[in-house]
Amino acid sequence: MKQTRKRLGDLLVDAGLITEEQLQTALKEKSKDQKLGDALLQQGYITEQQLIEVLEFQLGIPHVSLYRYPFDPKLFHIVPKEIAKRSLIIPLKKDGEKLYIAMADPMDFYTIDDLRLSTGFQIEPAIATKDDILRAINKYYDMDEGFEELLTDEPAGQEVEEVKIVDEDSPVVRLVNQILSTAAAMKASDIHIDPQETKVAIRYRIDGVLRTERVLPKHMQSVLTARIKIMANLDITEHRIPQDGRFKMNLDFQPVDFRVSTLPTVYGEKIVLRLLDLSSALNNIHNLGFNKVNLARFIGMIEKPNGIVLITGPTGSGKSSTLYAALNRLNSEEVNIITIEDPVEYQLEGINQIQVNPNVGMTFAKGLRAILRQDPNIIMVGEIRDKETVEVAIRASLTGHLVLSTLHTNDSLGSITRLLDMGVEPFLVAASINGIVAQRLVRRVCRDCAETQLPTKREIEIFGRRGLKIEKVMRGRGCASCNMTGYKGRIAIHEVLVVDDDMRKVIMNGEPFSKLRELAIKNKTIFLIDDGLLKVKQGITTTEEVLRVAIPD
């Protein structure tokens, strides 16, 4: 009797990983050629690990974790790197006539057939996550080819160096490409190349935290620096002043933009590369981590016809993503949206974007004045840095435009004080501001290794002080998919302050700051720390993460 195989969607619902409603949403929203599993991953309903475990059960194909897997380097010659990357496969081991291969999609029969014909082996597939495979390819391929000579060779003459840096097959070029593609596979936001007295440390910032990925000998510093400078069109003979540049690269078939900054230090030039993944730029406003109350307030603010909406927080707290998500929601052919940014990070279709260029006198304030003559409905100013920009932005908001911008302050109420400190008249601040969003990014507990724990005494105390109760918390044990950190990915915590008439009166009369805070509490504003603790209650993050970015009063 033939056993009927259950469909993937039903299996996931039976396992309690998704609801029937989520399944129907994913089926409705997925594109024609897209697999259901990929659609569910994209929506964030399940993790790759959960999908693999269900597939393992459905297909009867074992799954394998590649974290510290004892690979056989000889097999890498059988499956070239390009094919491995394109088909998301990596050879595991050989056993007689059988070749075991880890695949992201074990139902890809074309690839299995191609491999069987090209290698002459019988192919035995196993399932591994896409990230796992890419990480392993970047780490283990190229390991033995020419890097040793590079790591042990003392520098040669100047002419040889020139060839080394430009030739696509030279070890230096391959090493730099490997550093960049590993960073992209690990979803790093920045790469730091730190020269030290006797070595060069390569560090990645993953989910907001820096960690050392590898250490290179000191003599490689000059060729490494020169190679990156050539890619970013910088002057390789200048070592005494900071330089900035950028370049684009296709990594794992995705376009990635790199912003490069060099800084002369006592041990040579420190280089920081910021990665902008152009494919994941556009966020839906519903996926930013706003809780229901805050989301309704934020949408209310940005859908007003005029006024200023400010987003505040330190560098790297996801302000730009929130701004772009807001613009994405407001973007339609009935409105004219113009932005002025420094630099333009992501190009958005249907929106006019201007780049600030101080060398030719194109400042935020000057650009803003020009924008006002272009009949805009919505203006986005990358950052408010000085009194002149603030004044033009306020004038724009008072003449019927909606202005979105960012400001570097610690919390939402601090932004009002900051504007007053800049010398803006209190009545102008009161009349123009619709609302202020303060935000920070906290790391998410890894969904694959999360386990329920009892809260500590200190946690109960912290929650109690904010009038909340806590019975259980989630923490990650550490697994291969989160690199043993217990965290994977980040989510924003928000403080959304709606400026109402009472607040306007307080600002205009120059009353003390504490009065504003009382009104914010009266309006049931959810402060940063509260939103963070609510996300701890939901099992999304941990108390340590929230306290790392938000200060309890």
Coordinates of C-alpha atoms in Angstrom, one line a residue:
M1 CA 0.0 0.0 0.0
K2 CA 1.5 3.3 -1.1
Q3 CA 1.8 5.8 1.7
T4 CA 0.6 9.3 0.8
R5 CA 3.1 12.0 1.6
K6 CA 1.8 14.9 3.5
R7 CA 2.3 18.4 2.0
L8 CA 4.9 20.7 3.6
G9 CA 2.3 23.3 4.7
D10 CA 0.2 20.7 6.5
L11 CA 3.2 19.3 8.2
L12 CA 4.3 22.7 9.5
V13 CA 0.8 23.4 10.8
D14 CA 0.6 19.9 12.5
A15 CA 4.0 20.6 14.1
G16 CA 2.6 23.8 15.5
L17 CA 5.3 25.9 13.8
I18 CA 2.8 28.0 11.9
T19 CA -0.9 28.7 12.0
E20 CA -3.4 27.8 9.2
E21 CA -3.8 31.6 8.7
Q22 CA 0.0 32.1 8.2
L23 CA 0.0 29.3 5.7
Q24 CA -2.8 30.8 3.6
T25 CA -1.1 34.2 3.7
A26 CA 2.2 32.7 2.5
L27 CA 0.5 30.8 -0.3
K28 CA -1.3 33.9 -1.4
E29 CA 1.7 36.2 -1.3
K30 CA 4.4 33.9 -2.7
S31 CA 5.5 34.4 -6.3
K32 CA 4.6 31.8 -9.0
D33 CA 8.0 30.0 -9.0
Q34 CA 8.8 30.4 -5.3
K35 CA 8.7 27.4 -3.1
L36 CA 6.4 27.5 -0.1
G37 CA 9.3 26.9 2.3
D38 CA 11.2 30.0 0.9
A39 CA 8.0 32.1 1.1
L40 CA 7.5 31.1 4.8
L41 CA 11.2 32.0 5.5
Q42 CA 10.9 35.3 3.8
Q43 CA 7.8 36.2 5.8
G44 CA 9.7 35.2 9.0
Y45 CA 7.1 32.7 10.1
I46 CA 9.7 29.9 10.5
T47 CA 13.5 29.6 10.8
E48 CA 15.6 27.6 8.3
Q49 CA 16.4 25.1 11.0
Q50 CA 12.7 24.4 11.7
L51 CA 12.1 24.0 8.0
I52 CA 14.9 21.5 7.7
E53 CA 13.7 19.4 10.5
V54 CA 10.2 19.1 8.9
L55 CA 11.8 18.4 5.5
E56 CA 13.9 15.7 7.1
F57 CA 10.8 14.0 8.3
Q58 CA 8.8 14.6 5.1
L59 CA 11.5 13.4 2.7
G60 CA 13.4 11.0 4.9
I61 CA 16.7 12.8 4.1
P62 CA 19.0 13.3 7.1
H63 CA 20.0 16.9 8.0
V64 CA 23.5 17.8 8.9
S65 CA 25.1 20.7 10.8
L66 CA 28.2 22.0 9.1
Y67 CA 29.5 23.9 12.2
R68 CA 33.0 22.3 12.9
Y69 CA 32.2 19.5 10.4
P70 CA 35.4 17.5 9.6
F71 CA 35.5 18.2 5.8
D72 CA 37.8 16.4 3.4
P73 CA 39.6 19.2 1.5
K74 CA 40.4 16.7 -1.4
L75 CA 36.7 16.6 -2.3
F76 CA 36.6 20.4 -2.9
H77 CA 38.4 19.8 -6.2
I78 CA 35.5 17.5 -7.4
V79 CA 32.9 20.3 -6.9
P80 CA 34.2 23.6 -8.1
K81 CA 33.5 26.7 -5.9
E82 CA 31.3 28.4 -8.5
I83 CA 29.0 25.4 -8.8
A84 CA 29.0 24.9 -5.0
K85 CA 27.9 28.6 -4.5
R86 CA 25.4 28.6 -7.3
S87 CA 23.6 25.4 -6.4
L88 CA 24.2 25.8 -2.6
I89 CA 25.9 22.5 -2.1
I90 CA 29.1 21.3 -0.4
P91 CA 30.8 17.8 -0.5
L92 CA 30.9 16.1 2.9
K93 CA 32.6 12.7 2.5
K94 CA 33.3 9.8 0.1
D95 CA 32.3 6.3 0.9
G96 CA 33.2 3.8 -1.8
E97 CA 31.0 4.7 -4.8
K98 CA 28.9 7.1 -2.8
L99 CA 29.6 10.9 -2.5
Y100 CA 27.7 12.6 0.4
I101 CA 26.6 16.1 -0.4
A102 CA 25.0 18.7 1.8
M103 CA 22.3 20.6 -0.1
A104 CA 20.0 23.6 0.7
D105 CA 17.4 22.0 -1.6
P106 CA 17.6 18.2 -1.7
M107 CA 14.8 18.1 -4.2
D108 CA 17.0 19.8 -6.8
F109 CA 17.3 16.7 -9.0
Y110 CA 19.0 18.6 -11.9
T111 CA 22.0 19.4 -9.7
I112 CA 22.1 15.8 -8.3
D113 CA 22.1 14.4 -11.9
D114 CA 24.8 16.9 -13.0
L115 CA 27.0 15.9 -10.1
R116 CA 26.4 12.2 -10.8
L117 CA 27.5 12.7 -14.4
S118 CA 30.4 15.0 -13.8
T119 CA 31.9 13.1 -10.8
G120 CA 30.9 9.5 -11.6
F121 CA 29.8 8.9 -8.0
Q122 CA 26.4 8.0 -6.7
I123 CA 25.1 11.1 -4.9
E124 CA 23.7 10.8 -1.4
P125 CA 22.0 14.2 -0.4
A126 CA 21.7 15.6 3.1
I127 CA 20.0 18.8 4.1
A128 CA 21.8 21.8 5.5
T129 CA 20.7 25.5 5.9
K130 CA 21.6 27.9 3.2
D131 CA 23.6 30.1 5.6
D132 CA 25.5 27.1 6.9
I133 CA 26.5 26.0 3.4
L134 CA 27.6 29.5 2.3
R135 CA 29.5 30.0 5.5
A136 CA 31.3 26.6 5.0
I137 CA 32.1 27.4 1.3
N138 CA 33.6 30.8 2.2
K139 CA 35.6 29.3 5.1
Y140 CA 36.9 26.1 3.6
Y141 CA 37.2 26.6 -0.1
D142 CA 40.4 28.5 -1.0
M143 CA 41.9 27.5 2.3
D144 CA 44.8 25.6 0.9
E145 CA 45.3 27.4 -2.4
G146 CA 48.1 29.9 -2.3
F147 CA 47.2 31.4 1.1
E148 CA 50.0 29.7 2.9
E149 CA 52.6 31.3 0.7
L150 CA 50.9 34.6 1.4
L151 CA 50.9 34.1 5.1
T152 CA 54.5 33.0 5.3
D153 CA 56.1 35.1 2.6
E154 CA 57.9 38.2 3.6
P155 CA 57.1 41.1 1.3
A156 CA 58.8 41.1 -2.1
G157 CA 59.8 44.1 -4.3
Q158 CA 57.5 47.0 -5.2
E159 CA 56.8 45.7 -8.8
V160 CA 55.7 42.3 -7.6
E161 CA 53.4 44.0 -5.0
E162 CA 51.7 46.0 -7.8
V163 CA 50.9 42.8 -9.7
K164 CA 49.7 41.0 -6.6
I165 CA 47.1 43.7 -5.8
V166 CA 45.5 44.0 -9.3
D167 CA 45.7 40.4 -10.7
E168 CA 42.3 38.7 -10.1
D169 CA 43.9 35.3 -9.4
S170 CA 46.6 36.6 -6.9
P171 CA 46.3 35.3 -3.3
V172 CA 45.7 38.9 -1.9
V173 CA 42.8 39.5 -4.2
R174 CA 41.3 36.1 -3.3
L175 CA 41.9 36.7 0.4
V176 CA 40.1 40.1 0.3
N177 CA 37.2 38.6 -1.7
Q178 CA 37.0 35.8 0.9
I179 CA 36.9 38.3 3.8
L180 CA 34.1 40.2 2.1
S181 CA 32.0 37.2 1.1
T182 CA 32.3 35.6 4.6
A183 CA 31.1 38.9 6.1
A184 CA 28.1 38.9 3.7
A185 CA 27.3 35.3 4.5
M186 CA 27.5 36.0 8.2
K187 CA 25.2 39.0 7.8
A188 CA 27.8 41.4 9.2
S189 CA 27.1 45.1 9.1
D190 CA 30.7 46.2 9.3
I191 CA 34.2 44.8 8.7
H192 CA 37.0 46.3 10.8
I193 CA 40.6 45.8 9.6
D194 CA 42.6 46.7 12.7
P195 CA 46.4 47.1 12.5
Q196 CA 48.2 46.2 15.8
E197 CA 51.8 46.2 16.7
T198 CA 52.6 42.6 15.6
K199 CA 49.5 41.5 13.7
V200 CA 46.3 42.7 11.8
A201 CA 43.0 41.7 13.3
I202 CA 39.9 41.3 11.1
R203 CA 36.7 41.9 13.1
Y204 CA 33.1 41.6 12.0
R205 CA 30.2 43.4 13.6
I206 CA 27.3 40.9 13.7
D207 CA 24.0 41.9 15.2
G208 CA 25.6 45.0 16.6
V209 CA 28.5 43.2 18.4
L210 CA 32.1 43.1 17.2
R211 CA 34.1 39.8 17.2
T212 CA 37.4 38.9 15.9
E213 CA 37.1 36.5 12.9
R214 CA 40.8 36.0 12.0
V215 CA 44.2 37.4 12.6
L216 CA 46.8 38.0 9.8
P217 CA 50.5 38.5 10.0
K218 CA 51.7 42.1 10.1
H219 CA 53.6 42.0 6.8
M220 CA 50.2 41.5 5.0
Q221 CA 48.9 44.8 6.2
S222 CA 50.3 46.9 3.3
V223 CA 49.0 44.7 0.4
L224 CA 45.6 44.3 2.2
T225 CA 45.2 48.0 2.6
A226 CA 46.4 48.7 -1.0
R227 CA 43.9 46.2 -2.4
I228 CA 40.9 47.6 -0.6
K229 CA 42.0 51.2 -1.5
I230 CA 42.2 50.2 -5.2
M231 CA 38.7 48.7 -5.1
A232 CA 37.3 51.9 -3.6
N233 CA 39.2 54.2 -5.9
L234 CA 41.3 55.8 -3.1
D235 CA 44.8 57.2 -3.3
I236 CA 47.1 54.3 -2.3
T237 CA 50.1 56.6 -1.8
E238 CA 48.4 58.7 0.8
H239 CA 48.7 57.3 4.3
R240 CA 48.5 60.4 6.5
I241 CA 45.0 61.6 6.1
P242 CA 41.6 59.8 6.4
Q243 CA 39.9 58.8 3.1
D244 CA 36.4 57.7 2.2
G245 CA 35.2 55.8 -0.8
R246 CA 32.7 53.1 -1.9
F247 CA 32.4 50.2 -4.3
K248 CA 29.8 47.6 -5.4
M249 CA 30.2 43.9 -5.6
N250 CA 28.1 40.8 -6.3
L251 CA 28.4 38.4 -3.5
D252 CA 26.5 35.1 -3.6
F253 CA 24.5 36.6 -6.5
Q254 CA 23.3 39.6 -4.5
P255 CA 24.5 43.2 -5.1
V256 CA 26.2 44.5 -2.0
D257 CA 27.4 48.1 -1.6
F258 CA 30.5 48.7 0.5
R259 CA 31.3 52.1 2.1
V260 CA 35.0 52.3 2.9
S261 CA 36.7 54.6 5.5
T262 CA 40.4 54.7 6.3
L263 CA 42.0 56.3 9.4
P264 CA 45.7 56.7 10.0
T265 CA 46.6 55.2 13.4
V266 CA 50.0 54.7 15.1
Y267 CA 50.3 51.1 13.7
G268 CA 49.1 52.0 10.1
E269 CA 45.8 52.6 8.5
K270 CA 42.6 51.2 10.1
I271 CA 40.0 50.4 7.5
V272 CA 36.3 50.0 8.2
L273 CA 33.9 48.7 5.5
R274 CA 30.2 49.2 6.0
L275 CA 28.0 46.6 4.1
L276 CA 24.7 47.7 2.6
D277 CA 22.8 44.8 1.3
L278 CA 20.9 46.3 -1.6
S279 CA 18.4 43.5 -1.8
S280 CA 17.1 43.8 1.7
A281 CA 16.7 47.5 1.8
L282 CA 13.0 47.9 1.6
N283 CA 11.2 47.1 4.8
N284 CA 7.5 46.8 5.3
I285 CA 6.5 49.1 8.2
H286 CA 4.7 46.2 9.8
N287 CA 8.0 44.2 10.0
L288 CA 10.0 46.8 12.0
G289 CA 9.0 45.4 15.5
F290 CA 6.5 48.2 16.5
N291 CA 4.0 47.0 19.0
K292 CA 0.3 47.6 18.1
V293 CA -0.1 50.8 20.1
N294 CA 3.2 52.3 18.8
L295 CA 2.5 51.2 15.2
A296 CA -0.9 52.9 15.2
R297 CA 0.6 56.1 16.7
F298 CA 3.5 56.1 14.2
I299 CA 1.2 55.6 11.1
G300 CA -1.0 58.4 12.5
M301 CA 2.0 60.8 12.6
I302 CA 3.3 60.0 9.1
E303 CA -0.1 60.2 7.5
K304 CA -0.7 63.8 8.5
P305 CA -0.5 66.2 5.6
N306 CA 2.1 68.4 7.3
G307 CA 4.4 68.7 10.3
I308 CA 7.7 67.2 11.3
V309 CA 8.3 63.6 12.3
L310 CA 11.7 63.0 13.9
I311 CA 13.4 59.6 14.4
T312 CA 16.2 59.6 17.0
G313 CA 18.9 57.3 18.3
P314 CA 22.6 56.7 18.1
T315 CA 24.5 55.6 14.9
G316 CA 23.5 52.1 13.8
S317 CA 20.2 52.0 15.6
G318 CA 18.2 51.4 12.4
K319 CA 16.9 55.0 11.9
S320 CA 17.4 54.9 8.1
S321 CA 15.5 51.6 7.8
T322 CA 12.5 53.1 9.7
L323 CA 12.6 56.2 7.5
Y324 CA 12.7 54.2 4.3
A325 CA 9.9 52.0 5.5
A326 CA 7.8 55.1 6.2
L327 CA 8.6 56.5 2.8
N328 CA 7.8 53.2 1.2
R329 CA 4.4 53.3 2.8
L330 CA 3.7 56.9 1.7
N331 CA 5.1 56.4 -1.8
S332 CA 2.4 56.6 -4.5
E333 CA 2.1 58.4 -7.8
E334 CA -0.2 61.1 -6.3
V335 CA 2.6 62.5 -4.1
N336 CA 6.0 64.1 -4.9
I337 CA 8.6 62.8 -2.4
I338 CA 12.1 64.3 -2.4
T339 CA 14.9 63.2 -0.1
I340 CA 18.3 64.8 0.7
E341 CA 20.7 62.4 2.3
D342 CA 24.4 62.0 3.1
P343 CA 25.1 59.6 1.5
V344 CA 22.1 58.1 -0.4
E345 CA 22.3 54.6 1.0
Y346 CA 19.5 52.9 -0.9
Q347 CA 17.9 53.9 -4.2
L348 CA 14.1 53.9 -4.0
E349 CA 12.0 53.7 -7.1
G350 CA 9.6 56.7 -7.7
I351 CA 11.4 58.9 -5.1
N352 CA 13.8 61.8 -6.0
Q353 CA 17.0 61.5 -4.0
I354 CA 19.7 64.1 -3.6
Q355 CA 23.2 63.5 -2.3
V356 CA 24.8 66.2 0.0
N357 CA 28.1 67.4 -1.4
P358 CA 29.8 70.0 0.9
N359 CA 32.8 70.3 -1.5
V360 CA 30.5 72.2 -4.0
G361 CA 28.5 73.9 -1.3
M362 CA 25.5 71.5 -1.5
T363 CA 24.6 71.3 2.2
F364 CA 21.4 70.0 3.8
A365 CA 20.1 73.6 4.2
K366 CA 20.9 74.6 0.6
G367 CA 19.4 71.4 -0.8
L368 CA 16.3 71.8 1.3
R369 CA 15.7 75.4 0.0
A370 CA 16.0 74.1 -3.6
I371 CA 13.6 71.2 -2.8
L372 CA 10.9 73.7 -1.6
R373 CA 10.8 75.2 -5.1
Q374 CA 10.2 71.7 -6.6
D375 CA 6.5 71.4 -5.4
P376 CA 7.1 68.5 -3.0
N377 CA 4.5 66.9 -0.7
I378 CA 6.9 64.9 1.5
I379 CA 10.5 65.8 2.2
M380 CA 13.0 63.5 3.9
V381 CA 16.1 65.1 5.4
G382 CA 18.8 62.5 6.2
E383 CA 19.9 64.3 9.4
I384 CA 19.3 67.5 11.2
R385 CA 22.8 68.8 12.3
D386 CA 22.6 72.6 12.6
K387 CA 20.2 75.5 13.3
E388 CA 20.0 76.5 9.6
T389 CA 18.7 73.0 8.5
V390 CA 16.2 73.0 11.4
E391 CA 14.8 76.4 10.5
V392 CA 14.3 75.5 6.8
A393 CA 12.7 72.1 7.8
I394 CA 10.4 73.9 10.2
R395 CA 9.4 76.5 7.6
A396 CA 8.7 73.7 5.2
S397 CA 6.5 71.9 7.7
L398 CA 4.6 75.1 8.5
T399 CA 3.9 75.7 4.8
G400 CA 2.0 72.4 4.3
H401 CA 4.8 69.8 3.8
L402 CA 5.4 66.6 5.7
V403 CA 9.1 66.5 6.8
L404 CA 10.7 63.3 8.0
S405 CA 14.2 63.5 9.5
T406 CA 16.6 62.0 12.1
L407 CA 18.4 63.5 15.1
H408 CA 21.1 62.1 17.3
T409 CA 19.6 62.2 20.9
N410 CA 19.1 59.6 23.6
D411 CA 15.3 59.6 23.9
S412 CA 12.2 61.2 22.4
L413 CA 11.8 64.0 25.0
G414 CA 15.5 64.9 24.7
S415 CA 14.9 65.8 21.1
I416 CA 12.7 68.7 22.1
T417 CA 15.4 70.1 24.4
R418 CA 18.0 69.6 21.7
L419 CA 16.0 71.7 19.2
L420 CA 15.6 74.4 21.7
D421 CA 19.4 74.3 22.5
M422 CA 20.0 74.7 18.8
G423 CA 18.4 78.1 19.2
V424 CA 15.0 77.4 17.5
E425 CA 12.2 79.5 18.9
P426 CA 9.9 77.5 21.3
F427 CA 6.7 78.5 19.4
L428 CA 8.2 77.1 16.2
V429 CA 9.1 73.8 17.8
A430 CA 5.7 73.5 19.3
A431 CA 3.8 74.4 16.1
S432 CA 5.8 72.1 13.8
I433 CA 6.4 68.7 15.5
N434 CA 3.9 65.9 15.1
G435 CA 5.8 63.4 17.0
I436 CA 9.2 61.8 17.8
V437 CA 10.2 58.1 17.6
A438 CA 13.3 57.0 19.6
Q439 CA 14.6 53.6 18.7
R440 CA 17.4 51.1 19.4
L441 CA 18.2 47.7 18.1
V442 CA 18.4 44.7 20.4
R443 CA 19.5 41.2 19.4
R444 CA 16.8 38.5 19.1
V445 CA 17.0 35.2 20.9
C446 CA 18.0 32.6 18.4
R447 CA 14.8 30.7 17.6
D448 CA 16.6 27.4 17.0
C449 CA 18.2 27.1 20.4
A450 CA 15.9 29.1 22.6
E451 CA 14.9 27.6 25.9
T452 CA 12.5 28.7 28.7
Q453 CA 14.2 29.7 32.0
L454 CA 13.0 31.2 35.2
P455 CA 13.8 34.9 35.7
T456 CA 16.5 35.9 38.1
K457 CA 15.8 37.9 41.2
R458 CA 17.3 41.0 39.6
E459 CA 15.0 40.6 36.5
I460 CA 11.9 40.3 38.7
E461 CA 13.0 43.5 40.5
I462 CA 13.5 45.4 37.2
F463 CA 10.1 44.3 35.8
G464 CA 8.5 45.1 39.2
R465 CA 9.8 48.6 39.1
R466 CA 8.1 49.2 35.8
G467 CA 4.9 47.7 37.1
L468 CA 5.3 44.5 35.1
K469 CA 5.3 40.8 36.2
I470 CA 7.5 38.2 34.6
E471 CA 7.2 34.4 35.1
K472 CA 9.5 33.0 32.4
V473 CA 12.2 34.3 30.1
M474 CA 13.7 32.9 26.9
R475 CA 17.5 32.5 26.4
G476 CA 19.5 30.9 23.6
R477 CA 21.8 28.0 24.5
G478 CA 24.0 28.6 21.5
C479 CA 23.9 26.5 18.3
A480 CA 25.5 26.4 14.9
S481 CA 23.0 28.7 13.3
C482 CA 23.8 31.6 15.8
N483 CA 27.5 30.9 16.0
M484 CA 27.1 29.8 19.7
T485 CA 26.0 33.3 20.7
G486 CA 22.4 32.5 21.6
Y487 CA 21.3 35.4 19.5
K488 CA 20.4 35.7 15.8
G489 CA 19.1 38.8 14.0
R490 CA 17.9 42.0 15.6
I491 CA 14.7 43.8 16.3
A492 CA 14.0 47.4 17.1
I493 CA 12.5 48.7 20.4
H494 CA 10.7 52.0 20.1
E495 CA 9.4 55.0 22.1
V496 CA 6.7 56.9 20.2
L497 CA 5.9 60.3 21.6
V498 CA 2.9 62.0 20.1
V499 CA 3.1 65.8 20.6
D500 CA -0.5 67.0 21.6
D501 CA -1.9 70.4 22.5
D502 CA -1.0 70.2 26.2
M503 CA 2.7 69.5 25.3
R504 CA 2.6 72.3 22.8
K505 CA 1.6 74.7 25.6
V506 CA 4.3 73.4 27.9
I507 CA 7.0 73.9 25.2
M508 CA 5.7 77.4 24.2
N509 CA 5.6 78.6 27.9
G510 CA 9.1 77.3 28.5
E511 CA 8.0 75.2 31.4
P512 CA 10.4 72.7 33.0
F513 CA 11.3 69.5 31.3
S514 CA 9.7 67.3 34.0
K515 CA 6.3 68.7 33.0
L516 CA 6.8 67.2 29.5
R517 CA 7.6 63.8 31.1
E518 CA 4.5 63.9 33.2
L519 CA 2.4 64.6 30.2
A520 CA 4.1 61.8 28.2
I521 CA 3.3 59.3 31.1
K522 CA -0.3 60.6 31.2
N523 CA -0.7 59.9 27.5
K524 CA 0.4 56.3 28.1
T525 CA 3.7 56.7 26.2
I526 CA 5.5 53.4 26.1
F527 CA 9.1 54.3 27.0
L528 CA 12.1 52.5 25.4
I529 CA 12.8 50.4 28.5
D530 CA 9.1 49.4 28.7
D531 CA 8.9 48.3 25.1
G532 CA 12.1 46.3 25.6
L533 CA 10.8 44.6 28.6
L534 CA 7.5 43.8 26.8
K535 CA 9.6 42.1 24.1
V536 CA 11.4 40.1 26.8
K537 CA 8.0 39.0 28.1
Q538 CA 7.1 37.8 24.5
G539 CA 10.4 35.8 24.4
I540 CA 11.9 37.9 21.6
T541 CA 14.9 39.2 23.4
T542 CA 16.6 39.1 26.8
T543 CA 16.8 41.6 29.7
E544 CA 20.6 42.0 29.3
E545 CA 20.1 43.1 25.7
V546 CA 17.4 45.7 26.7
L547 CA 19.6 47.1 29.5
R548 CA 22.6 47.3 27.1
V549 CA 20.7 49.9 25.0
A550 CA 18.1 51.5 27.3
I551 CA 18.7 53.1 30.6
P552 CA 16.1 52.4 33.4
D553 CA 15.1 55.6 35.2

